[in-house]
Amino acid sequence: MPNFQPNPEIIRSQKQDLFEGPDFYQIDDLLTEEHVLIRNTVRDWVKKEVSPIIEDCCQRNIFPNHIIKGMADVGAFGPQLSVEYGCGGLDYISYGLIMQEIERGDSGMRSTASVQGSLVMYPIHKFGSEAQKHKYLPKLAKGELMGCFGLTEPDHGSNPGGMVTNFKDAGDHVILNGAKMWISNSPFADIAVVWAKDEKGVVHGLIVERGMEGFTTPETHNKWSLRASATGELVFDNVKVPKENILPNVTGLKGPLTCLNSARYGISWGAIGAAMDCYDSARRYAKERHQFGRPIGGFQLQQKKLAEMLTEITKAQLVCWRLGNLMDQGKATPAQISLAKRNNVDMALHIAREARQIHGGMGITGEYPIMRHMMNLESVITYEGTHDIHLLILGMEITGENAFM
Ligand code: TGC
Ligand code: FAD
């Protein structure tokens, strides 16, 4: 992947990032000093390294690979995993706050961090052998190796259990065939955690490395969303994968779905970040922009939008704080995570649309972050389980009835 070269014209048009996070219910008082320090460190890093370039990257559909090291340095890759393997050893609130701040910068940047931490490092950490953990985790934590997660297939998105990617035993290795689609980070990833069926139809996780013969990662083009995130396919044409690359400690669909719990939790926080950025920009604009001889923030209709945004952000912050505590206690259920992911992403998308209106015509330009967040969130509401799939998970929790099929 070529190195990112900034476009001076777009960079010049960017305003200084003056973001201030709303904390209407003094939720900071519920955080530890360490949480606040971590949050502020990542916030400062985003202001310095992400905000100045992100509009340029999105306009030109480029993943800024030069920021991987900085992302690793602020602890964004596997912060909640153990220090024994070079990871952060932090709690789930810290992990959530990191995701919130990175997505405040851009959902595509948070995608890269989510995939690396929750979908690549997490399965190796939870289901891998000691040899696999020592081989991959320290390098993944430092961003020296990047990974991707292959679950979705062209014909199996919401229903991953129908996957057709499969492998056959061939002595000391297996032969992998099939294809995965819509894979974040695939065009540049060094390794892929791939979910595939064995000859009995049982799902396993395999670590496939770039360079294995028959393994290719074509990039997906023409996205209107997550334009600063690289998305692609994973194609396996008789790929010889050593048996030592199979994750030994899980079989069945619960393997990938367990990883999704961690990633969906991170998205719940991330969506708050995107919403806060839209709200903060709209609040400033409403004070600065004058029509009919006064700031538009003085009109009741604009105040209603801002008041409702702050209300929804505050509710979402409380949901995440409580969910983070349940995660730390090992008590969070998949349905609780679904509620948070579904609610918070929908909330953020609604706020982005309202904020876009407050900015009037300026809201469609790259001078403000709104349209970029809005378009990004159209992916976020679809990946990691669609808005409707999470509703069905909740529906099943409430009624005991499975409405998926
Ligand atoms: P079902 O029969 O319900 O379950 C199969 C097995 O899995 C267990 N299970 C879970 N385990 C842990 N966590 C969860 N959340 C779990 N949900 C289910 C379940 O207990 C069972 O275990 P066992 O031992 O009995 O075998 O499965 P189903 O086939 O009916 O499907 C259920 C459904 C629809 C909820 C699920 O498949 C689903 O969540 N679909 C959505 C697919 C999805 O989210 N794909 C995400 C792909 S990755 C991605 O989008 C990354 S984007 C990253 C980025 O860029 O940020
Ligand atoms: P479908 O499953 O075809 O769904 C289409 C519509 O039908 C949706 O509205 C859905 O809610 C609805 N629907 C489906 N089933 C039901 C039902 N039973 N009842 C009612 N409605 C239903 N996947 C990965 O594995 N790894 C990645 O890194 C990854 N990154 C992604 C990045 C991007 C930018 C995008 C867009 C997707 C990514 N995905 C990834 C894939 C993502 O998880 C899927 O797009 C998602 O799970 C939905 O699958 P689908 O697109 O095939 O939609």
Coordinates of C-alpha atoms and ligand atoms in Angstrom, one line a residue:
M1 CA 0.0 0.0 0.0
P2 CA 1.5 3.4 -1.0
N3 CA 2.3 5.9 1.8
F4 CA -0.2 8.6 2.4
Q5 CA 0.8 11.9 0.8
P6 CA -1.3 14.9 2.1
N7 CA -3.1 17.1 -0.3
P8 CA -2.1 20.6 0.9
E9 CA -5.3 22.2 -0.5
I10 CA -7.6 20.0 1.6
I11 CA -5.3 20.2 4.6
R12 CA -5.4 24.0 4.5
S13 CA -9.2 24.1 4.4
Q14 CA -9.4 22.2 7.7
K15 CA -10.2 24.2 10.8
Q16 CA -8.3 23.6 14.1
D17 CA -9.9 20.8 16.0
L18 CA -11.5 22.5 19.0
F19 CA -13.6 19.5 20.1
E20 CA -14.9 19.6 23.7
G21 CA -16.7 16.4 24.8
P22 CA -20.1 17.0 26.5
D23 CA -20.4 15.6 30.0
F24 CA -23.8 16.8 31.1
Y25 CA -24.3 14.3 33.9
Q26 CA -20.7 14.5 35.2
I27 CA -19.9 11.0 34.1
D28 CA -16.2 11.8 34.5
D29 CA -16.9 11.5 38.2
L30 CA -17.6 7.9 37.7
L31 CA -14.3 7.3 36.0
T32 CA -11.0 6.7 37.6
E33 CA -8.0 9.1 37.2
E34 CA -6.5 6.5 34.9
H35 CA -9.6 6.4 32.7
V36 CA -9.5 10.2 32.3
L37 CA -5.8 10.2 31.6
I38 CA -6.3 7.5 28.9
R39 CA -9.3 9.3 27.4
N40 CA -7.4 12.6 27.3
T41 CA -4.3 11.1 25.8
V42 CA -6.2 9.5 23.0
R43 CA -8.2 12.7 22.5
D44 CA -5.1 14.7 22.2
W45 CA -3.6 12.2 19.8
V46 CA -6.7 12.3 17.6
K47 CA -6.6 16.1 17.5
K48 CA -3.0 16.1 16.5
E49 CA -2.7 13.1 14.1
V50 CA -6.2 12.2 12.8
S51 CA -8.3 15.4 12.5
P52 CA -5.8 17.3 10.3
I53 CA -5.7 14.6 7.6
I54 CA -8.9 12.6 7.9
E55 CA -11.0 14.7 5.5
D56 CA -8.3 14.4 2.9
C57 CA -8.0 10.7 3.3
C58 CA -11.8 10.2 3.0
Q59 CA -12.1 12.5 0.0
R60 CA -9.4 10.5 -1.7
N61 CA -10.4 7.1 -0.3
I62 CA -7.0 6.4 1.2
F63 CA -6.2 4.6 4.4
P64 CA -3.6 6.6 6.3
N65 CA -1.2 3.7 7.1
H66 CA 1.4 6.0 8.6
I67 CA -0.9 6.4 11.7
I68 CA -0.8 2.7 12.6
K69 CA 2.3 3.2 14.9
G70 CA 0.7 6.1 16.7
M71 CA -2.5 4.1 17.2
A72 CA -0.4 1.3 18.7
D73 CA 1.5 3.8 20.9
V74 CA -1.7 5.2 22.4
G75 CA -2.6 1.6 23.3
A76 CA -5.5 1.1 20.8
F77 CA -4.6 -2.5 19.9
G78 CA -5.9 -5.0 22.4
P79 CA -5.9 -2.6 25.4
Q80 CA -8.1 -5.1 27.4
L81 CA -5.9 -8.1 26.8
S82 CA -3.2 -9.3 29.1
V83 CA 0.3 -7.6 29.5
E84 CA 1.9 -11.1 29.5
Y85 CA 1.5 -11.0 25.7
G86 CA 2.5 -7.4 25.3
C87 CA -1.1 -6.0 25.4
G88 CA -2.5 -3.2 27.6
G89 CA -3.9 -5.0 30.6
L90 CA -6.6 -2.4 31.0
D91 CA -10.2 -2.7 31.9
Y92 CA -13.2 -2.5 29.5
I93 CA -14.1 1.1 30.4
S94 CA -10.6 2.1 29.3
Y95 CA -11.1 0.1 26.1
G96 CA -14.5 1.8 25.5
L97 CA -13.0 5.2 26.1
I98 CA -10.2 4.6 23.6
M99 CA -12.8 3.5 20.9
Q100 CA -14.9 6.5 21.7
E101 CA -12.1 8.9 21.1
I102 CA -10.8 7.2 18.0
E103 CA -14.3 7.2 16.4
R104 CA -14.7 10.8 17.4
G105 CA -11.9 11.2 14.9
D106 CA -13.4 8.8 12.3
S107 CA -15.3 5.5 12.3
G108 CA -12.9 4.1 9.8
M109 CA -10.0 4.6 12.2
R110 CA -12.0 3.0 15.0
S111 CA -12.7 0.1 12.6
T112 CA -9.0 -0.6 12.2
A113 CA -8.5 -0.6 15.9
S114 CA -11.7 -2.7 16.6
V115 CA -10.7 -5.3 14.1
Q116 CA -7.1 -5.5 15.3
G117 CA -8.0 -5.6 19.0
S118 CA -11.3 -7.4 19.3
L119 CA -11.5 -9.5 16.1
V120 CA -7.8 -10.6 15.6
M121 CA -6.0 -10.3 18.9
Y122 CA -9.0 -11.3 21.0
P123 CA -9.6 -14.7 19.3
I124 CA -5.9 -15.5 19.4
H125 CA -5.8 -14.5 23.1
K126 CA -8.9 -16.4 24.0
F127 CA -8.8 -19.4 21.7
G128 CA -5.2 -19.7 20.6
S129 CA -2.3 -22.0 21.7
E130 CA 0.5 -20.5 23.8
A131 CA 2.7 -20.7 20.7
Q132 CA 0.2 -18.7 18.7
K133 CA -0.2 -16.1 21.4
H134 CA 3.5 -15.6 21.8
K135 CA 4.1 -15.5 18.0
Y136 CA 1.4 -13.0 17.1
L137 CA 0.1 -10.9 20.0
P138 CA 3.1 -8.8 20.9
K139 CA 3.6 -7.8 17.3
L140 CA -0.1 -7.1 16.8
A141 CA -0.2 -4.9 19.9
K142 CA 2.7 -2.8 18.5
G143 CA 1.2 -2.6 15.1
E144 CA 4.2 -4.4 13.6
L145 CA 1.7 -7.0 12.3
M146 CA -1.8 -6.0 11.2
G147 CA -4.8 -8.4 11.0
C148 CA -8.3 -8.8 9.6
F149 CA -11.3 -11.0 10.5
G150 CA -13.0 -13.1 7.9
L151 CA -16.6 -14.2 8.8
T152 CA -18.9 -12.6 6.2
E153 CA -19.3 -14.3 2.8
P154 CA -20.9 -13.1 -0.4
D155 CA -24.0 -15.2 0.3
H156 CA -23.9 -15.3 4.1
G157 CA -23.9 -12.0 6.0
S158 CA -26.4 -11.9 8.8
N159 CA -26.5 -15.7 8.7
P160 CA -22.8 -16.6 9.1
G161 CA -23.8 -20.2 10.1
G162 CA -24.5 -20.8 6.4
M163 CA -20.8 -20.2 5.4
V164 CA -19.4 -22.3 2.7
T165 CA -15.7 -21.6 3.1
N166 CA -14.2 -24.9 4.1
F167 CA -11.0 -26.9 4.7
K168 CA -10.0 -30.5 4.2
D169 CA -7.4 -32.5 6.1
A170 CA -4.2 -33.1 4.3
G171 CA -1.7 -34.5 6.8
D172 CA 0.3 -31.8 8.6
H173 CA -1.8 -29.1 7.0
V174 CA -5.3 -28.4 5.7
I175 CA -6.4 -27.1 2.3
L176 CA -8.6 -24.0 2.5
N177 CA -11.1 -22.9 -0.2
G178 CA -13.8 -20.2 -0.3
A179 CA -14.1 -16.5 -0.1
K180 CA -14.9 -13.8 2.4
M181 CA -16.4 -10.4 1.6
W182 CA -16.5 -6.9 3.2
I183 CA -13.4 -7.5 5.2
S184 CA -12.0 -4.4 7.0
N185 CA -8.2 -4.1 6.8
S186 CA -7.9 -7.0 4.3
P187 CA -6.0 -5.1 1.6
F188 CA -3.0 -4.5 3.9
A189 CA -3.4 -7.1 6.6
D190 CA -0.5 -9.4 7.3
I191 CA -2.7 -12.1 8.8
A192 CA -6.4 -13.0 8.7
V193 CA -8.4 -14.8 11.3
V194 CA -10.7 -16.8 9.1
W195 CA -13.7 -18.9 10.1
A196 CA -14.3 -21.9 8.0
K197 CA -16.0 -25.4 8.2
D198 CA -14.2 -28.7 8.4
E199 CA -15.3 -31.8 6.6
K200 CA -18.0 -32.4 9.2
G201 CA -19.3 -28.9 8.8
V202 CA -17.9 -27.7 12.2
V203 CA -16.7 -24.1 12.3
H204 CA -13.0 -23.4 13.2
G205 CA -10.8 -20.4 13.3
L206 CA -7.6 -20.4 11.2
I207 CA -4.8 -17.9 11.0
V208 CA -4.0 -17.4 7.4
E209 CA -0.8 -15.4 6.6
R210 CA -0.2 -13.1 3.6
G211 CA 2.1 -14.8 1.2
M212 CA 0.5 -18.3 1.5
E213 CA 0.1 -19.6 -2.0
G214 CA -3.5 -19.2 -3.3
F215 CA -4.4 -16.5 -0.8
T216 CA -5.4 -13.1 -2.3
T217 CA -7.1 -9.9 -0.9
P218 CA -8.7 -7.8 -3.6
E219 CA -9.7 -4.4 -2.5
T220 CA -13.4 -3.2 -2.6
H221 CA -13.8 0.1 -4.4
N222 CA -16.6 2.7 -4.8
K223 CA -17.6 2.9 -1.2
W224 CA -19.4 6.1 -0.1
S225 CA -18.8 5.1 3.5
L226 CA -15.7 4.4 5.6
R227 CA -13.6 5.8 2.8
A228 CA -10.5 6.1 5.0
S229 CA -10.8 2.4 5.9
A230 CA -9.5 -0.2 3.6
T231 CA -12.1 -2.9 2.8
G232 CA -11.6 -6.0 0.7
E233 CA -12.2 -9.7 0.1
L234 CA -10.3 -12.8 1.2
V235 CA -10.0 -15.4 -1.5
F236 CA -8.7 -18.9 -0.8
D237 CA -7.8 -21.1 -3.7
N238 CA -6.5 -24.4 -2.3
V239 CA -4.5 -22.5 0.3
K240 CA -2.2 -24.8 2.4
V241 CA -2.6 -23.8 6.0
P242 CA -0.4 -25.6 8.6
K243 CA -2.5 -27.3 11.3
E244 CA -0.5 -25.3 13.9
N245 CA -2.4 -22.2 12.6
I246 CA -5.8 -23.6 13.6
L247 CA -7.1 -22.0 16.9
P248 CA -7.2 -25.1 19.1
N249 CA -9.6 -23.9 21.9
V250 CA -13.0 -23.3 20.2
T251 CA -15.3 -24.9 17.7
G252 CA -18.6 -23.8 16.4
L253 CA -20.2 -20.4 15.6
K254 CA -19.8 -19.3 19.2
G255 CA -16.1 -18.7 18.3
P256 CA -16.6 -15.8 16.0
L257 CA -19.8 -14.6 17.9
T258 CA -17.8 -14.4 21.1
C259 CA -15.3 -12.1 19.4
L260 CA -18.2 -10.0 18.1
N261 CA -19.4 -9.4 21.7
S262 CA -16.1 -7.6 22.4
A263 CA -16.1 -5.6 19.1
R264 CA -19.8 -4.6 19.4
Y265 CA -19.2 -3.4 22.9
G266 CA -16.4 -1.1 21.5
I267 CA -18.7 0.1 18.8
S268 CA -21.3 1.2 21.4
W269 CA -18.7 3.6 22.8
G270 CA -17.3 4.5 19.4
A271 CA -20.7 5.7 18.2
I272 CA -20.9 8.1 21.2
G273 CA -17.6 9.6 19.9
A274 CA -19.1 10.2 16.4
A275 CA -22.3 11.6 17.9
M276 CA -20.3 13.9 20.3
D277 CA -18.3 15.3 17.4
C278 CA -21.5 16.1 15.4
Y279 CA -23.1 17.7 18.4
D280 CA -20.0 19.7 19.3
S281 CA -19.7 21.0 15.8
A282 CA -23.5 21.9 15.6
R283 CA -23.4 23.7 19.0
R284 CA -20.5 25.9 17.8
Y285 CA -22.1 26.5 14.4
A286 CA -25.4 27.4 16.0
K287 CA -23.7 30.1 18.1
E288 CA -21.6 31.5 15.2
R289 CA -24.0 31.4 12.3
H290 CA -26.4 34.4 12.1
Q291 CA -29.6 34.6 10.2
F292 CA -32.4 37.1 10.6
G293 CA -30.1 39.2 12.7
R294 CA -29.3 36.7 15.4
P295 CA -27.4 33.5 16.0
I296 CA -29.4 30.5 14.7
G297 CA -28.9 28.9 18.2
G298 CA -31.4 31.5 19.5
F299 CA -34.2 29.9 17.5
Q300 CA -36.3 27.3 19.3
L301 CA -36.2 24.8 16.5
Q302 CA -32.4 24.7 16.6
Q303 CA -32.4 24.5 20.4
K304 CA -34.8 21.5 20.2
K305 CA -32.3 19.7 18.0
L306 CA -29.4 20.5 20.3
A307 CA -31.2 19.6 23.5
E308 CA -32.3 16.3 22.1
M309 CA -28.8 15.5 20.9
L310 CA -27.4 16.1 24.4
T311 CA -30.2 14.1 26.0
E312 CA -29.5 11.1 23.7
I313 CA -25.7 11.3 24.1
T314 CA -26.1 11.4 27.9
K315 CA -28.3 8.4 27.9
A316 CA -25.9 6.5 25.7
Q317 CA -22.9 7.4 27.9
L318 CA -24.8 6.0 30.9
V319 CA -25.6 2.8 29.0
C320 CA -21.9 2.3 28.1
W321 CA -20.6 3.1 31.5
R322 CA -22.9 0.5 33.1
L323 CA -22.2 -2.0 30.3
G324 CA -18.5 -1.5 30.8
N325 CA -18.8 -2.4 34.5
L326 CA -20.7 -5.5 33.6
M327 CA -18.0 -6.4 31.1
D328 CA -15.3 -6.0 33.7
Q329 CA -17.3 -8.2 36.1
G330 CA -17.8 -10.8 33.3
K331 CA -21.5 -10.4 33.6
A332 CA -22.5 -8.7 30.4
T333 CA -24.8 -10.7 28.2
P334 CA -24.8 -10.7 24.4
A335 CA -28.3 -9.2 24.4
Q336 CA -27.2 -6.4 26.6
I337 CA -24.4 -5.7 24.2
S338 CA -26.9 -5.8 21.3
L339 CA -29.0 -3.2 23.0
A340 CA -26.1 -0.8 23.4
K341 CA -24.7 -1.3 19.9
R342 CA -28.2 -0.9 18.3
N343 CA -29.2 2.1 20.4
N344 CA -26.0 4.0 20.2
V345 CA -25.3 3.6 16.5
D346 CA -28.9 4.6 15.7
M347 CA -28.6 7.5 18.1
A348 CA -25.3 8.7 16.4
L349 CA -26.8 8.4 12.9
H350 CA -29.8 10.5 13.9
I351 CA -27.6 13.1 15.5
A352 CA -25.4 13.3 12.4
R353 CA -28.5 13.9 10.3
E354 CA -29.8 16.6 12.7
A355 CA -26.4 18.2 12.9
R356 CA -26.2 18.3 9.2
Q357 CA -29.4 20.3 9.1
I358 CA -28.1 22.8 11.7
H359 CA -25.1 23.4 9.5
G360 CA -27.3 24.2 6.5
G361 CA -25.5 24.0 3.2
M362 CA -22.1 24.0 4.9
G363 CA -23.1 20.7 6.4
I364 CA -22.6 18.9 3.1
T365 CA -19.0 20.1 2.8
G366 CA -15.7 18.6 4.1
E367 CA -15.1 21.8 6.1
Y368 CA -17.2 20.2 8.9
P369 CA -17.0 16.5 10.0
I370 CA -20.8 15.9 9.8
M371 CA -21.3 14.3 6.4
R372 CA -18.3 12.1 6.8
H373 CA -19.6 10.8 10.1
M374 CA -23.1 10.3 8.7
M375 CA -21.8 8.3 5.7
N376 CA -19.5 6.3 8.0
L377 CA -22.3 5.5 10.4
E378 CA -24.3 3.9 7.5
S379 CA -21.7 1.1 7.6
V380 CA -21.5 1.0 11.4
I381 CA -25.3 0.4 11.6
T382 CA -24.9 -2.5 9.2
Y383 CA -21.6 -4.3 10.2
E384 CA -21.1 -6.3 13.4
G385 CA -24.8 -7.3 13.1
T386 CA -27.4 -5.0 11.4
H387 CA -29.8 -2.8 13.3
D388 CA -32.6 -5.3 12.7
I389 CA -30.5 -8.3 13.7
H390 CA -29.8 -6.8 17.0
L391 CA -33.5 -6.1 17.4
L392 CA -34.2 -9.8 16.8
I393 CA -31.5 -10.8 19.3
L394 CA -33.3 -8.6 21.9
G395 CA -36.7 -9.9 20.7
M396 CA -35.5 -13.5 21.3
E397 CA -34.2 -12.5 24.8
I398 CA -37.5 -11.0 25.7
T399 CA -39.8 -13.7 24.3
G400 CA -37.7 -16.8 24.1
E401 CA -38.9 -17.0 20.5
N402 CA -36.4 -17.1 17.6
A403 CA -37.6 -14.8 14.8
F404 CA -34.5 -15.2 12.6
M405 CA -36.0 -18.0 10.5
Ligands
TGC1 P1 -27.3 -19.5 17.1 O1 -27.8 -20.9 16.8 O2 -28.1 -18.6 17.9 O3 -25.9 -19.6 17.9 C1 -24.8 -20.5 17.4 C2 -23.9 -20.7 18.6 O4 -23.3 -19.5 19.0 C3 -23.7 -19.1 20.4 N1 -23.9 -17.7 20.3 C4 -23.1 -16.8 20.9 N2 -21.9 -17.0 21.6 C5 -21.3 -16.0 22.1 N3 -21.7 -14.7 21.9 C6 -22.8 -14.4 21.1 N4 -23.2 -13.2 20.9 C7 -23.6 -15.5 20.6 N5 -24.7 -15.7 19.9 C8 -24.9 -17.0 19.7 C9 -25.0 -19.9 20.6 O5 -25.1 -20.1 22.0 C10 -24.7 -21.2 19.9 O6 -23.7 -21.9 20.7 P2 -23.8 -23.5 20.7 O7 -22.7 -23.9 21.7 O8 -25.2 -23.9 21.1 O9 -23.4 -24.0 19.3 O10 -26.8 -18.9 15.7 P3 -27.6 -18.5 14.5 O11 -27.0 -19.2 13.3 O12 -29.1 -18.7 14.7 O13 -27.3 -16.9 14.3 C11 -27.6 -16.0 15.3 C12 -27.3 -14.6 14.9 C13 -28.2 -14.2 13.7 C14 -27.6 -13.7 16.1 C15 -25.8 -14.4 14.6 O14 -25.4 -15.3 13.7 C16 -25.5 -13.0 14.3 O15 -25.1 -12.2 15.2 N6 -25.5 -12.5 13.0 C17 -24.9 -11.2 12.6 C18 -23.6 -11.5 11.9 C19 -22.6 -10.5 12.3 O16 -22.7 -9.7 13.2 N7 -21.5 -10.5 11.5 C20 -20.4 -9.6 11.8 C21 -19.2 -9.9 10.9 S1 -17.8 -9.2 11.4 C22 -17.9 -7.5 11.1 O17 -18.9 -7.0 10.7 C23 -16.7 -6.7 11.4 S2 -16.9 -5.1 11.0 C24 -15.6 -4.6 11.9 C25 -15.2 -3.2 11.8 O18 -14.8 -2.7 10.7 O19 -15.3 -2.5 12.9
FAD2 P1 -27.7 -9.3 4.7 O1 -27.5 -10.3 5.7 O2 -28.0 -9.7 3.3 O3 -29.0 -8.4 5.2 C1 -29.7 -7.5 4.3 C2 -30.9 -6.9 5.0 O4 -31.8 -8.0 5.4 C3 -30.5 -6.2 6.3 O5 -31.3 -5.1 6.5 C4 -30.8 -7.3 7.4 O6 -31.0 -6.7 8.7 C5 -32.0 -8.0 6.8 N1 -32.1 -9.3 7.4 C6 -31.3 -10.4 7.3 N2 -31.7 -11.5 7.9 C7 -32.9 -11.1 8.4 C8 -33.9 -11.8 9.3 N3 -33.7 -13.0 9.7 N4 -35.0 -11.1 9.6 C9 -35.2 -9.8 9.3 N5 -34.3 -9.1 8.5 C10 -33.2 -9.7 8.1 N6 -17.6 -8.8 7.9 C11 -16.5 -9.5 8.4 O7 -16.6 -10.7 8.5 N7 -15.4 -8.9 8.7 C12 -15.2 -7.5 8.5 O8 -14.1 -7.0 8.8 C13 -16.3 -6.8 8.0 N8 -16.1 -5.4 7.8 C14 -17.1 -4.7 7.2 C15 -16.9 -3.4 6.7 C16 -17.9 -2.7 6.0 C17 -17.6 -1.4 5.5 C18 -19.1 -3.4 5.8 C19 -20.2 -2.6 5.1 C20 -19.4 -4.6 6.2 C21 -18.4 -5.4 6.9 N9 -18.5 -6.7 7.3 C22 -17.5 -7.4 7.8 C23 -19.8 -7.4 6.9 C24 -20.9 -7.1 7.8 O9 -20.8 -7.7 9.0 C25 -22.2 -7.5 7.0 O10 -22.4 -6.5 6.0 C26 -23.4 -7.6 7.9 O11 -23.3 -8.6 8.9 C27 -24.7 -7.8 7.1 O12 -24.6 -8.7 6.1 P2 -25.0 -8.4 4.6 O13 -24.4 -7.2 4.2 O14 -24.7 -9.7 3.9 O15 -26.6 -8.2 4.7

